[in-house]
């Protein structure tokens, strides 16, 4: 059984993340979308909130092999705890590559048997990040089409309150 873990801040989950998840769900038997529970990053959305939005996406997209989870500590330890042999990440630009290259080296140092696979962003989504969604939403701009439709109203209202 091929199990993958797609880790991230998902603050919030965007359609760029969804694109990666769709590809991964087609490739692996089970995919865990794992929200990083890291207070040092001071996320806008709480862990439970982020997981709830991911659960809504799973339900709306009728993904049968995708689960929502969360972790703190080392990703490779979490991956091992759920029997995942693969880490899934997305690549938008060269700047992502630098960062991912570094994380991969560390993860492989810790657990060489766990490998990372990468999906290139769809060109139309290569500009899209959670931070741009937060910024647009906090200033009252339209986030329509940037986040999964099932979460648009929730995120819009939540970010408007944030300001
Ligand atoms: P992190 O803080 O771990 O980078 P993110 O939630 O920002 O968490 O991103 C999670 C993963 O999804 C990363 O591998 C990131 O490169 C990828 N990703 C983010 N936005 C996009 C996008 N628009 N298209 C493809 N991959 C993306």
mmCIF file of C-alpha atoms and ligand atoms in Angstrom, residues 6-12 14-17 19-20 36 41 88-92 96 99-100 103 118-122 125-130, ligand 1:
data_model
loop_
_atom_site.group_PDB
_atom_site.id
_atom_site.type_symbol
_atom_site.label_atom_id
_atom_site.label_comp_id
_atom_site.label_asym_id
_atom_site.label_seq_id
_atom_site.Cartn_x
_atom_site.Cartn_y
_atom_site.Cartn_z
ATOM 1 C CA UNK A 6 1.133 16.110 2.142
ATOM 2 C CA UNK A 7 2.361 18.423 4.902
ATOM 3 C CA UNK A 8 1.977 22.169 5.042
ATOM 4 C CA UNK A 9 0.783 25.202 6.917
ATOM 5 C CA UNK A 10 -2.387 25.396 4.773
ATOM 6 C CA UNK A 11 -3.141 28.802 6.332
ATOM 7 C CA UNK A 12 -5.544 28.556 4.495
ATOM 8 C CA UNK A 14 -5.835 27.140 -1.561
ATOM 9 C CA UNK A 15 -6.782 25.845 -4.997
ATOM 10 C CA UNK A 16 -3.032 25.484 -5.619
ATOM 11 C CA UNK A 17 -2.941 23.009 -2.732
ATOM 12 C CA UNK A 19 -4.355 20.833 -7.505
ATOM 13 C CA UNK A 20 -1.412 19.087 -5.838
ATOM 14 C CA UNK A 36 1.724 21.685 10.670
ATOM 15 C CA UNK A 41 4.754 30.478 12.528
ATOM 16 C CA UNK A 88 4.285 15.139 -1.133
ATOM 17 C CA UNK A 89 5.198 18.757 -1.856
ATOM 18 C CA UNK A 90 4.342 21.316 -4.503
ATOM 19 C CA UNK A 91 6.751 23.508 -6.459
ATOM 20 C CA UNK A 92 5.820 26.914 -7.784
ATOM 21 C CA UNK A 96 10.379 27.018 -3.670
ATOM 22 C CA UNK A 99 13.694 25.694 0.229
ATOM 23 C CA UNK A 100 12.460 22.236 -0.741
ATOM 24 C CA UNK A 103 14.202 20.255 3.623
ATOM 25 C CA UNK A 118 7.001 16.991 -6.094
ATOM 26 C CA UNK A 119 4.205 18.276 -8.258
ATOM 27 C CA UNK A 120 4.753 21.417 -10.316
ATOM 28 C CA UNK A 121 2.096 24.079 -9.861
ATOM 29 C CA UNK A 122 -0.324 24.600 -12.728
ATOM 30 C CA UNK A 125 -1.685 28.874 -9.911
ATOM 31 C CA UNK A 126 2.029 29.491 -9.743
ATOM 32 C CA UNK A 127 1.514 32.941 -8.183
ATOM 33 C CA UNK A 128 -0.904 31.657 -5.558
ATOM 34 C CA UNK A 129 0.069 31.370 -1.902
ATOM 35 C CA UNK A 130 -1.810 31.249 1.404
HETATM 36 P P1 LIG B 1 4.715 25.352 4.102
HETATM 37 O O1 LIG B 1 4.688 26.370 5.204
HETATM 38 O O2 LIG B 1 5.079 23.973 4.574
HETATM 39 O O3 LIG B 1 5.463 25.757 2.873
HETATM 40 P P2 LIG B 1 2.261 25.787 2.579
HETATM 41 O O4 LIG B 1 0.867 25.570 3.069
HETATM 42 O O5 LIG B 1 2.653 27.181 2.225
HETATM 43 O O6 LIG B 1 3.171 25.179 3.726
HETATM 44 O O7 LIG B 1 2.548 24.869 1.339
HETATM 45 C C1 LIG B 1 2.458 23.466 1.405
HETATM 46 C C2 LIG B 1 3.025 22.865 0.130
HETATM 47 O O8 LIG B 1 2.196 23.209 -0.977
HETATM 48 C C3 LIG B 1 4.428 23.366 -0.234
HETATM 49 O O9 LIG B 1 5.148 22.298 -0.828
HETATM 50 C C4 LIG B 1 4.174 24.449 -1.235
HETATM 51 O O10 LIG B 1 5.275 24.629 -2.113
HETATM 52 C C5 LIG B 1 2.970 23.875 -1.974
HETATM 53 N N1 LIG B 1 2.160 24.917 -2.592
HETATM 54 C C6 LIG B 1 1.701 26.051 -2.029
HETATM 55 N N2 LIG B 1 0.993 26.776 -2.928
HETATM 56 C C7 LIG B 1 1.008 26.074 -4.087
HETATM 57 C C8 LIG B 1 0.481 26.299 -5.414
HETATM 58 N N3 LIG B 1 -0.176 27.405 -5.721
HETATM 59 N N4 LIG B 1 0.693 25.346 -6.345
HETATM 60 C C9 LIG B 1 1.392 24.225 -6.051
HETATM 61 N N5 LIG B 1 1.929 23.958 -4.849
HETATM 62 C C10 LIG B 1 1.746 24.877 -3.866
#
